[in-house]
């Protein structure tokens, strides 16, 4: 995956999520009679400006793309013209101020619902959730799962695709620790299997995937290239669609799985390859990229195997919902992910989950690029998930975040008056320190992941 591709989709995601959040503040402020001076995507020096009227809101695109802000008329931030005093934020009633501040996170949740709604209505193509080998010692093996079990439902919810099945299993396992999975066995019978995950495993969810032991069924495919990703090691090595892989470092290749195992075992190391192209044997050399896997670095070349049309038709399934059912599913998915995010934050705060679960800008950028590479539906679902996370994060009662301001307003409502400016300033300084420390920690974890 090229760096430019990753950065581009990261910036697209960032711009959309920030715009939705700040538009929430802006739209509610305008509707409730507060004058908005500036709506900015990014911080620092404005690069682009637009203003419809001389005394209207100025819209800017600024130099530092991490974040944004809405600046309203406010006596605490400078002198205000007498004509603008009725429209100053600080002169509004407590419910109005609360609504304006809460609107940012709320619009992030609304954006997630809208995105999920669109995906569910448009539909997406996935593979049937049929299990491959179930390794001994995994939780799947302990629950009695067998190869070629097809997952039909998770806790009663239908799961027609592999992505839906795994997403629902992880969501329910992280929330409850136990999940009921209905499967159709290879013999055609229907069986209910119970996955039960010990609490100490849930404390380190980054390792849950390996311990769970659920992996998709993979047919034996011939080692033939269908396509290569732009800028990938496969493309740089000169691989072409239709190439039949004959041998790697002198070892005869009989299946695509065998080739994948060789690539994964050679991160960053050169592999001598012989392919058959148009009846001619061609010698190539390829150096797989080293990428981080659950158990260390593995190799990746960015090539896709050719799948026979008959097999593709048998394994692919289309998942689509009607307008009303799609909206209900979108609201449910957003609520589930918000609760799961909040629960994970709580587990980290009390020491029941490691801070390794934090993702910084580098990890998020990688996820953005990877999801975009997987298709529009995957990228849209990634945007929805990050929008939920952003909404939850901003509602945390940390001064300088929206949740911190809402906490001040709740205190004001209880005591009948606002906290002193000195107390609020001190709390905001502490909140800023906490936020910077968390950002630094997430960035350090990102760097560690890159070089681990």
CSV table of C-alpha atoms in Angstrom, one decimal:
chain,number,residue,atom,x,y,z
A,1,UNK,CA,0.0,0.0,0.0
A,2,UNK,CA,1.6,3.3,-1.1
A,3,UNK,CA,2.2,6.0,1.5
A,4,UNK,CA,0.3,8.6,-0.7
A,5,UNK,CA,-2.7,6.3,-0.8
A,6,UNK,CA,-2.7,6.0,3.0
A,7,UNK,CA,-2.2,9.7,3.6
A,8,UNK,CA,-5.0,10.6,1.1
A,9,UNK,CA,-7.6,8.5,2.7
A,10,UNK,CA,-6.5,9.4,6.2
A,11,UNK,CA,-7.0,13.1,5.3
A,12,UNK,CA,-10.4,12.4,3.7
A,13,UNK,CA,-11.5,10.5,6.8
A,14,UNK,CA,-10.2,13.3,9.1
A,15,UNK,CA,-11.8,16.1,7.1
A,16,UNK,CA,-15.3,14.4,7.0
A,17,UNK,CA,-15.3,13.5,10.7
A,18,UNK,CA,-14.1,16.9,11.9
A,19,UNK,CA,-16.5,18.7,9.6
A,20,UNK,CA,-19.4,16.6,11.0
A,21,UNK,CA,-18.4,17.4,14.6
A,22,UNK,CA,-17.9,21.1,14.1
A,23,UNK,CA,-21.0,21.4,11.9
A,24,UNK,CA,-23.0,20.1,14.9
A,25,UNK,CA,-21.7,23.0,17.0
A,26,UNK,CA,-22.2,25.5,14.2
A,27,UNK,CA,-25.7,24.4,13.1
A,28,UNK,CA,-27.2,24.3,16.7
A,29,UNK,CA,-25.5,27.6,17.6
A,30,UNK,CA,-27.1,29.3,14.6
A,31,UNK,CA,-30.5,27.8,15.2
A,32,UNK,CA,-30.4,28.9,18.9
A,33,UNK,CA,-29.5,32.5,18.1
A,34,UNK,CA,-25.7,32.5,18.8
A,35,UNK,CA,-23.5,34.4,16.3
A,36,UNK,CA,-20.7,32.3,14.8
A,37,UNK,CA,-17.6,34.2,13.7
A,38,UNK,CA,-15.5,31.4,12.2
A,39,UNK,CA,-15.9,27.7,11.2
A,40,UNK,CA,-12.5,26.2,10.7
A,41,UNK,CA,-11.2,22.9,9.5
A,42,UNK,CA,-7.8,22.6,11.0
A,43,UNK,CA,-5.8,25.0,13.2
A,44,UNK,CA,-3.2,27.6,12.6
A,45,UNK,CA,-2.8,29.9,9.6
A,46,UNK,CA,-5.9,29.8,7.3
A,47,UNK,CA,-5.0,28.6,3.8
A,48,UNK,CA,-8.4,29.2,2.2
A,49,UNK,CA,-11.2,31.6,3.3
A,50,UNK,CA,-14.8,32.1,2.3
A,51,UNK,CA,-17.3,34.5,3.7
A,52,UNK,CA,-20.8,35.1,2.2
A,53,UNK,CA,-21.4,38.4,4.0
A,54,UNK,CA,-19.0,40.9,5.7
A,55,UNK,CA,-20.6,40.2,9.1
A,56,UNK,CA,-21.4,36.5,8.4
A,57,UNK,CA,-19.5,33.4,9.4
A,58,UNK,CA,-16.0,33.0,7.9
A,59,UNK,CA,-15.3,29.5,6.7
A,60,UNK,CA,-11.6,28.5,6.6
A,61,UNK,CA,-9.3,25.6,5.8
A,62,UNK,CA,-6.2,25.9,8.0
A,63,UNK,CA,-2.7,24.6,7.9
A,64,UNK,CA,-2.7,22.0,10.7
A,65,UNK,CA,-5.3,19.4,9.7
A,66,UNK,CA,-5.6,17.7,13.1
A,67,UNK,CA,-8.9,19.1,14.5
A,68,UNK,CA,-11.0,22.1,13.9
A,69,UNK,CA,-13.1,24.7,15.8
A,70,UNK,CA,-16.1,26.9,15.8
A,71,UNK,CA,-15.5,30.4,17.2
A,72,UNK,CA,-18.6,32.2,18.5
A,73,UNK,CA,-19.2,35.7,19.9
A,74,UNK,CA,-18.1,35.4,23.5
A,75,UNK,CA,-17.2,38.1,26.0
A,76,UNK,CA,-14.7,35.8,27.7
A,77,UNK,CA,-12.6,35.8,24.5
A,78,UNK,CA,-12.5,39.5,23.8
A,79,UNK,CA,-14.5,42.7,23.4
A,80,UNK,CA,-18.0,42.3,21.9
A,81,UNK,CA,-19.8,45.0,20.0
A,82,UNK,CA,-23.0,46.1,21.8
A,83,UNK,CA,-25.2,45.0,18.9
A,84,UNK,CA,-23.8,41.5,19.2
A,85,UNK,CA,-24.2,41.1,23.0
A,86,UNK,CA,-27.6,39.3,22.7
A,87,UNK,CA,-26.0,36.7,20.4
A,88,UNK,CA,-22.9,36.0,22.6
A,89,UNK,CA,-22.5,32.4,23.7
A,90,UNK,CA,-21.7,33.3,27.3
A,91,UNK,CA,-25.0,35.2,27.7
A,92,UNK,CA,-27.1,32.2,26.7
A,93,UNK,CA,-29.2,30.1,29.1
A,94,UNK,CA,-27.7,26.9,30.5
A,95,UNK,CA,-29.8,24.6,28.3
A,96,UNK,CA,-28.8,26.5,25.2
A,97,UNK,CA,-25.1,26.3,26.0
A,98,UNK,CA,-25.4,22.7,26.9
A,99,UNK,CA,-27.2,21.9,23.6
A,100,UNK,CA,-24.5,23.7,21.5
A,101,UNK,CA,-21.6,21.9,23.2
A,102,UNK,CA,-23.3,18.5,23.1
A,103,UNK,CA,-24.2,18.9,19.4
A,104,UNK,CA,-20.6,18.1,18.2
A,105,UNK,CA,-20.5,14.5,19.6
A,106,UNK,CA,-24.2,14.0,18.8
A,107,UNK,CA,-23.5,14.8,15.1
A,108,UNK,CA,-20.7,12.3,15.1
A,109,UNK,CA,-23.2,9.7,16.2
A,110,UNK,CA,-25.7,10.9,13.6
A,111,UNK,CA,-23.0,10.7,10.9
A,112,UNK,CA,-22.2,7.1,11.9
A,113,UNK,CA,-25.9,6.2,11.7
A,114,UNK,CA,-26.2,7.8,8.3
A,115,UNK,CA,-23.1,5.9,7.0
A,116,UNK,CA,-24.2,2.6,8.4
A,117,UNK,CA,-27.7,3.2,7.0
A,118,UNK,CA,-26.3,3.8,3.5
A,119,UNK,CA,-24.2,0.7,3.6
A,120,UNK,CA,-27.0,-1.5,4.9
A,121,UNK,CA,-29.4,-0.2,2.2
A,122,UNK,CA,-26.9,-0.3,-0.7
A,123,UNK,CA,-25.8,-3.8,0.4
A,124,UNK,CA,-22.4,-5.4,0.3
A,125,UNK,CA,-21.0,-8.6,-1.0
A,126,UNK,CA,-19.3,-10.9,1.5
A,127,UNK,CA,-18.3,-14.5,1.8
A,128,UNK,CA,-20.5,-17.0,3.6
A,129,UNK,CA,-19.3,-17.5,7.3
A,130,UNK,CA,-18.0,-21.1,6.8
A,131,UNK,CA,-15.3,-22.2,9.2
A,132,UNK,CA,-11.9,-23.5,8.1
A,133,UNK,CA,-9.7,-25.7,10.4
A,134,UNK,CA,-10.3,-25.3,14.1
A,135,UNK,CA,-7.1,-25.5,16.0
A,136,UNK,CA,-6.9,-27.5,19.2
A,137,UNK,CA,-6.6,-25.5,22.4
A,138,UNK,CA,-8.6,-22.5,21.0
A,139,UNK,CA,-11.9,-21.3,22.5
A,140,UNK,CA,-13.6,-22.3,19.3
A,141,UNK,CA,-12.4,-25.9,19.7
A,142,UNK,CA,-13.5,-25.9,23.4
A,143,UNK,CA,-16.9,-24.8,22.3
A,144,UNK,CA,-17.2,-27.7,19.9
A,145,UNK,CA,-16.9,-25.8,16.6
A,146,UNK,CA,-15.9,-28.0,13.6
A,147,UNK,CA,-14.5,-27.4,10.2
A,148,UNK,CA,-17.2,-26.4,7.6
A,149,UNK,CA,-19.6,-25.2,10.3
A,150,UNK,CA,-21.6,-22.3,8.8
A,151,UNK,CA,-22.4,-19.6,11.2
A,152,UNK,CA,-26.1,-18.7,10.9
A,153,UNK,CA,-26.8,-16.4,13.8
A,154,UNK,CA,-25.1,-14.8,16.8
A,155,UNK,CA,-27.2,-14.4,19.9
A,156,UNK,CA,-30.2,-14.7,17.6
A,157,UNK,CA,-29.1,-12.1,15.1
A,158,UNK,CA,-28.7,-13.4,11.6
A,159,UNK,CA,-25.1,-13.2,10.2
A,160,UNK,CA,-25.1,-14.0,6.5
A,161,UNK,CA,-21.5,-12.8,5.9
A,162,UNK,CA,-18.2,-13.6,7.5
A,163,UNK,CA,-17.7,-9.9,8.4
A,164,UNK,CA,-21.0,-9.6,10.1
A,165,UNK,CA,-20.5,-12.9,12.0
A,166,UNK,CA,-17.0,-11.9,13.3
A,167,UNK,CA,-18.1,-8.4,14.1
A,168,UNK,CA,-21.1,-9.6,16.1
A,169,UNK,CA,-19.1,-12.3,17.9
A,170,UNK,CA,-16.3,-9.9,19.0
A,171,UNK,CA,-18.9,-7.3,20.0
A,172,UNK,CA,-20.9,-9.6,22.2
A,173,UNK,CA,-17.8,-11.4,23.6
A,174,UNK,CA,-16.2,-8.1,24.6
A,175,UNK,CA,-19.5,-7.0,26.2
A,176,UNK,CA,-20.7,-10.1,28.0
A,177,UNK,CA,-17.8,-12.7,27.7
A,178,UNK,CA,-20.3,-15.3,26.5
A,179,UNK,CA,-22.0,-15.6,23.2
A,180,UNK,CA,-24.4,-18.1,21.6
A,181,UNK,CA,-23.6,-19.1,18.0
A,182,UNK,CA,-26.1,-21.0,15.9
A,183,UNK,CA,-24.3,-23.0,13.1
A,184,UNK,CA,-25.2,-25.4,10.3
A,185,UNK,CA,-22.9,-28.4,10.4
A,186,UNK,CA,-21.4,-30.0,7.4
A,187,UNK,CA,-24.0,-32.8,7.8
A,188,UNK,CA,-26.8,-30.2,7.5
A,189,UNK,CA,-28.0,-30.1,11.1
A,190,UNK,CA,-28.4,-27.0,13.2
A,191,UNK,CA,-26.5,-26.7,16.5
A,192,UNK,CA,-26.2,-24.0,19.1
A,193,UNK,CA,-22.6,-23.6,20.3
A,194,UNK,CA,-21.5,-21.4,23.3
A,195,UNK,CA,-18.3,-19.4,23.2
A,196,UNK,CA,-17.1,-18.4,26.7
A,197,UNK,CA,-14.1,-16.2,27.1
A,198,UNK,CA,-12.3,-15.9,30.5
A,199,UNK,CA,-12.1,-12.4,31.9
A,200,UNK,CA,-8.3,-12.3,31.9
A,201,UNK,CA,-8.3,-12.8,28.1
A,202,UNK,CA,-10.8,-9.9,27.7
A,203,UNK,CA,-8.2,-7.7,29.5
A,204,UNK,CA,-6.0,-8.0,26.4
A,205,UNK,CA,-8.4,-8.0,23.4
A,206,UNK,CA,-5.6,-7.4,21.0
A,207,UNK,CA,-4.7,-11.1,21.4
A,208,UNK,CA,-8.3,-12.4,21.4
A,209,UNK,CA,-8.4,-13.1,17.6
A,210,UNK,CA,-5.7,-15.8,17.8
A,211,UNK,CA,-7.1,-17.4,21.0
A,212,UNK,CA,-10.6,-17.4,19.6
A,213,UNK,CA,-9.6,-19.8,16.8
A,214,UNK,CA,-12.3,-18.9,14.2
A,215,UNK,CA,-10.9,-18.6,10.7
A,216,UNK,CA,-12.7,-18.8,7.3
A,217,UNK,CA,-12.7,-21.8,5.1
A,218,UNK,CA,-10.3,-21.5,2.3
A,219,UNK,CA,-10.4,-23.7,-0.8
A,220,UNK,CA,-7.4,-25.2,-2.4
A,221,UNK,CA,-6.6,-22.7,-5.1
A,222,UNK,CA,-4.0,-22.9,-7.9
A,223,UNK,CA,-1.1,-20.5,-7.4
A,224,UNK,CA,-2.3,-18.1,-10.2
A,225,UNK,CA,-2.2,-14.3,-9.9
A,226,UNK,CA,-5.5,-12.5,-10.4
A,227,UNK,CA,-4.2,-9.0,-9.8
A,228,UNK,CA,-1.5,-7.0,-8.0
A,229,UNK,CA,-2.0,-3.9,-5.9
A,230,UNK,CA,-0.5,-0.6,-7.2
A,231,UNK,CA,2.9,0.0,-5.7
A,232,UNK,CA,3.0,-3.4,-4.0
A,233,UNK,CA,6.1,-5.7,-3.9
A,234,UNK,CA,4.3,-8.0,-6.4
A,235,UNK,CA,3.9,-5.1,-8.9
A,236,UNK,CA,7.5,-4.0,-8.3
A,237,UNK,CA,8.8,-7.5,-8.9
A,238,UNK,CA,7.1,-7.6,-12.3
A,239,UNK,CA,4.2,-10.1,-11.4
A,240,UNK,CA,1.4,-10.0,-14.0
A,241,UNK,CA,-2.2,-11.2,-13.9
A,242,UNK,CA,-2.4,-14.8,-15.1
A,243,UNK,CA,1.1,-15.7,-13.9
A,244,UNK,CA,1.3,-19.3,-12.7
A,245,UNK,CA,3.7,-19.6,-9.8
A,246,UNK,CA,5.9,-22.7,-10.3
A,247,UNK,CA,8.5,-22.5,-7.5
A,248,UNK,CA,9.9,-20.3,-4.7
A,249,UNK,CA,13.5,-20.6,-3.7
A,250,UNK,CA,13.6,-24.0,-5.5
A,251,UNK,CA,10.5,-25.4,-3.7
A,252,UNK,CA,7.7,-26.5,-6.1
A,253,UNK,CA,4.4,-24.6,-5.5
A,254,UNK,CA,1.3,-26.7,-5.7
A,255,UNK,CA,-1.3,-24.3,-4.1
A,256,UNK,CA,-1.9,-20.7,-3.3
A,257,UNK,CA,-1.9,-21.5,0.5
A,258,UNK,CA,1.6,-22.9,0.2
A,259,UNK,CA,2.7,-19.7,-1.5
A,260,UNK,CA,1.1,-17.5,1.2
A,261,UNK,CA,2.8,-19.5,4.0
A,262,UNK,CA,6.2,-18.9,2.2
A,263,UNK,CA,5.5,-15.1,1.8
A,264,UNK,CA,4.4,-14.8,5.5
A,265,UNK,CA,7.6,-16.5,6.6
A,266,UNK,CA,9.9,-14.1,4.7
A,267,UNK,CA,9.2,-10.6,5.8
A,268,UNK,CA,11.7,-8.2,4.2
A,269,UNK,CA,13.7,-11.1,2.7
A,270,UNK,CA,14.3,-11.8,-1.0
A,271,UNK,CA,12.5,-14.8,-2.5
A,272,UNK,CA,13.6,-16.3,-5.9
A,273,UNK,CA,10.5,-17.1,-7.9
A,274,UNK,CA,9.8,-18.9,-11.2
A,275,UNK,CA,6.5,-18.2,-13.0
A,276,UNK,CA,4.9,-19.5,-16.2
A,277,UNK,CA,3.7,-16.6,-18.4
A,278,UNK,CA,2.3,-17.3,-21.8
A,279,UNK,CA,3.9,-20.7,-21.9
A,280,UNK,CA,7.4,-19.3,-21.0
A,281,UNK,CA,9.2,-19.7,-17.7
A,282,UNK,CA,10.2,-16.3,-16.2
A,283,UNK,CA,12.5,-15.8,-13.2
A,284,UNK,CA,11.6,-13.1,-10.7
A,285,UNK,CA,12.8,-11.9,-7.4
A,286,UNK,CA,10.4,-10.5,-4.8
A,287,UNK,CA,11.0,-9.0,-1.3
A,288,UNK,CA,7.8,-9.1,0.8
A,289,UNK,CA,7.0,-6.1,2.9
A,290,UNK,CA,7.3,-6.7,6.6
A,291,UNK,CA,3.9,-6.0,8.3
A,292,UNK,CA,2.9,-6.4,12.0
A,293,UNK,CA,0.8,-9.5,12.7
A,294,UNK,CA,-0.6,-10.8,16.0
A,295,UNK,CA,2.6,-12.8,16.7
A,296,UNK,CA,5.2,-10.6,15.1
A,297,UNK,CA,6.2,-9.5,11.7
A,298,UNK,CA,4.9,-11.4,8.6
A,299,UNK,CA,5.5,-10.9,4.9
A,300,UNK,CA,3.0,-9.4,2.5
A,301,UNK,CA,3.3,-8.8,-1.3
A,302,UNK,CA,0.0,-7.3,-2.3
A,303,UNK,CA,-1.2,-10.0,-4.8
A,304,UNK,CA,-4.6,-11.7,-5.1
A,305,UNK,CA,-5.3,-15.3,-6.2
A,306,UNK,CA,-7.5,-16.2,-9.1
A,307,UNK,CA,-10.7,-17.7,-7.9
A,308,UNK,CA,-12.8,-19.8,-10.3
A,309,UNK,CA,-16.2,-18.2,-11.1
A,310,UNK,CA,-18.1,-21.3,-9.9
A,311,UNK,CA,-16.4,-21.2,-6.5
A,312,UNK,CA,-16.9,-17.5,-6.1
A,313,UNK,CA,-20.6,-17.8,-6.9
A,314,UNK,CA,-20.9,-20.6,-4.3
A,315,UNK,CA,-19.2,-18.6,-1.5
A,316,UNK,CA,-20.3,-15.0,-2.1
A,317,UNK,CA,-23.5,-13.7,-0.6
A,318,UNK,CA,-25.2,-10.3,-0.9
A,319,UNK,CA,-26.4,-8.6,2.3
A,320,UNK,CA,-29.0,-5.8,1.9
A,321,UNK,CA,-31.7,-4.4,4.1
A,322,UNK,CA,-34.8,-2.3,3.4
A,323,UNK,CA,-35.1,1.4,4.3
A,324,UNK,CA,-36.7,1.0,7.7
A,325,UNK,CA,-34.8,-2.2,8.8
A,326,UNK,CA,-31.5,-0.6,7.6
A,327,UNK,CA,-32.2,2.5,9.8
A,328,UNK,CA,-32.9,0.3,12.8
A,329,UNK,CA,-29.8,-1.8,12.2
A,330,UNK,CA,-27.7,1.4,11.8
A,331,UNK,CA,-28.9,2.9,15.1
A,332,UNK,CA,-28.3,-0.5,16.9
A,333,UNK,CA,-24.8,-0.8,15.4
A,334,UNK,CA,-23.9,2.8,16.4
A,335,UNK,CA,-25.2,2.2,19.9
A,336,UNK,CA,-23.4,-1.1,20.3
A,337,UNK,CA,-20.1,0.4,19.2
A,338,UNK,CA,-20.5,3.4,21.4
A,339,UNK,CA,-21.2,1.3,24.5
A,340,UNK,CA,-18.3,-1.1,23.6
A,341,UNK,CA,-15.9,1.9,23.2
A,342,UNK,CA,-17.0,3.4,26.6
A,343,UNK,CA,-16.7,0.0,28.2
A,344,UNK,CA,-13.2,-0.5,26.8
A,345,UNK,CA,-12.1,3.0,28.1
A,346,UNK,CA,-13.5,2.1,31.5
A,347,UNK,CA,-11.5,-1.2,31.5
A,348,UNK,CA,-8.3,0.7,30.7
A,349,UNK,CA,-8.9,3.3,33.4
A,350,UNK,CA,-9.3,0.6,36.1
A,351,UNK,CA,-6.4,-1.4,34.8
A,352,UNK,CA,-8.4,-4.3,33.4
A,353,UNK,CA,-7.3,-3.7,29.8
A,354,UNK,CA,-3.9,-2.7,28.6
A,355,UNK,CA,-3.2,0.7,27.0
A,356,UNK,CA,-1.9,-1.2,24.0
A,357,UNK,CA,-5.5,-0.9,22.7
A,358,UNK,CA,-5.0,2.8,22.1
A,359,UNK,CA,-4.6,3.8,18.5
A,360,UNK,CA,-2.9,7.0,17.4
A,361,UNK,CA,-2.8,8.8,14.1
A,362,UNK,CA,-0.4,6.4,12.4
A,363,UNK,CA,-2.6,3.4,13.2
A,364,UNK,CA,-5.7,5.2,12.2
A,365,UNK,CA,-4.1,6.3,8.9
A,366,UNK,CA,-3.1,2.7,8.2
A,367,UNK,CA,-6.6,1.5,8.9
A,368,UNK,CA,-8.0,4.2,6.6
A,369,UNK,CA,-5.8,3.1,3.8
A,370,UNK,CA,-6.5,-0.6,4.3
A,371,UNK,CA,-10.2,-0.2,4.5
A,372,UNK,CA,-10.2,2.0,1.3
A,373,UNK,CA,-8.2,-0.7,-0.5
A,374,UNK,CA,-10.9,-3.3,0.6
A,375,UNK,CA,-13.7,-1.3,-1.1
A,376,UNK,CA,-16.1,1.6,-0.7
A,377,UNK,CA,-18.3,-0.3,1.8
A,378,UNK,CA,-15.4,-1.1,4.1
A,379,UNK,CA,-14.1,2.5,4.0
A,380,UNK,CA,-17.6,3.8,4.8
A,381,UNK,CA,-17.9,1.4,7.8
A,382,UNK,CA,-14.4,2.5,8.9
A,383,UNK,CA,-15.6,6.1,8.9
A,384,UNK,CA,-18.7,5.2,10.8
A,385,UNK,CA,-16.7,3.3,13.5
A,386,UNK,CA,-14.2,6.2,13.9
A,387,UNK,CA,-17.0,8.7,14.1
A,388,UNK,CA,-18.5,6.7,17.0
A,389,UNK,CA,-15.2,6.6,18.7
A,390,UNK,CA,-14.7,10.4,18.2
A,391,UNK,CA,-18.2,11.0,19.7
A,392,UNK,CA,-17.5,8.9,22.7
A,393,UNK,CA,-14.1,10.4,23.3
A,394,UNK,CA,-15.4,14.0,23.2
A,395,UNK,CA,-18.1,13.1,25.7
A,396,UNK,CA,-15.6,12.0,28.3
A,397,UNK,CA,-15.6,14.4,31.4
A,398,UNK,CA,-12.2,15.8,30.7
A,399,UNK,CA,-11.8,19.6,30.7
A,400,UNK,CA,-11.0,21.0,27.2
A,401,UNK,CA,-13.1,18.2,25.7
A,402,UNK,CA,-16.9,18.8,25.1
A,403,UNK,CA,-17.6,16.4,27.9
A,404,UNK,CA,-15.6,18.5,30.3
A,405,UNK,CA,-17.7,21.6,29.4
A,406,UNK,CA,-20.9,19.6,29.8
A,407,UNK,CA,-19.6,18.5,33.2
A,408,UNK,CA,-19.1,22.2,34.2
A,409,UNK,CA,-22.7,22.9,33.1
A,410,UNK,CA,-24.1,20.1,35.2
A,411,UNK,CA,-22.2,21.4,38.2
A,412,UNK,CA,-23.6,24.9,37.4
A,413,UNK,CA,-27.1,23.5,37.3
A,414,UNK,CA,-26.6,21.7,40.7
A,415,UNK,CA,-25.0,24.6,42.6
A,416,UNK,CA,-27.0,27.3,41.0
A,417,UNK,CA,-24.1,29.2,39.5
A,418,UNK,CA,-20.9,28.6,37.4
A,419,UNK,CA,-17.6,27.6,38.9
A,420,UNK,CA,-15.1,30.4,39.3
A,421,UNK,CA,-13.0,31.3,36.2
A,422,UNK,CA,-9.9,30.4,38.2
A,423,UNK,CA,-11.2,26.9,39.0
A,424,UNK,CA,-12.3,26.3,35.4
A,425,UNK,CA,-8.9,27.5,34.1
A,426,UNK,CA,-7.1,25.2,36.5
A,427,UNK,CA,-9.3,22.2,35.5
A,428,UNK,CA,-8.7,23.0,31.8
A,429,UNK,CA,-4.9,23.0,32.3
A,430,UNK,CA,-5.1,19.6,34.0
A,431,UNK,CA,-7.4,18.4,31.2
A,432,UNK,CA,-5.0,19.7,28.5
A,433,UNK,CA,-2.1,17.9,30.2
A,434,UNK,CA,-4.1,14.6,30.3
A,435,UNK,CA,-5.1,15.0,26.7
A,436,UNK,CA,-1.5,15.7,25.6
A,437,UNK,CA,-0.2,12.8,27.6
A,438,UNK,CA,-2.8,10.4,26.0
A,439,UNK,CA,-1.9,11.6,22.6
A,440,UNK,CA,1.8,11.2,23.2
A,441,UNK,CA,1.2,7.7,24.6
A,442,UNK,CA,-0.9,6.7,21.5
A,443,UNK,CA,1.8,8.1,19.2
A,444,UNK,CA,4.5,6.2,21.0
A,445,UNK,CA,2.5,3.0,20.8
A,446,UNK,CA,2.1,3.6,17.0
A,447,UNK,CA,5.8,4.0,16.6
A,448,UNK,CA,6.4,0.8,18.7
A,449,UNK,CA,4.0,-1.1,16.4
A,450,UNK,CA,5.9,0.1,13.3
A,451,UNK,CA,9.2,-1.2,14.5
A,452,UNK,CA,8.1,-4.2,16.5
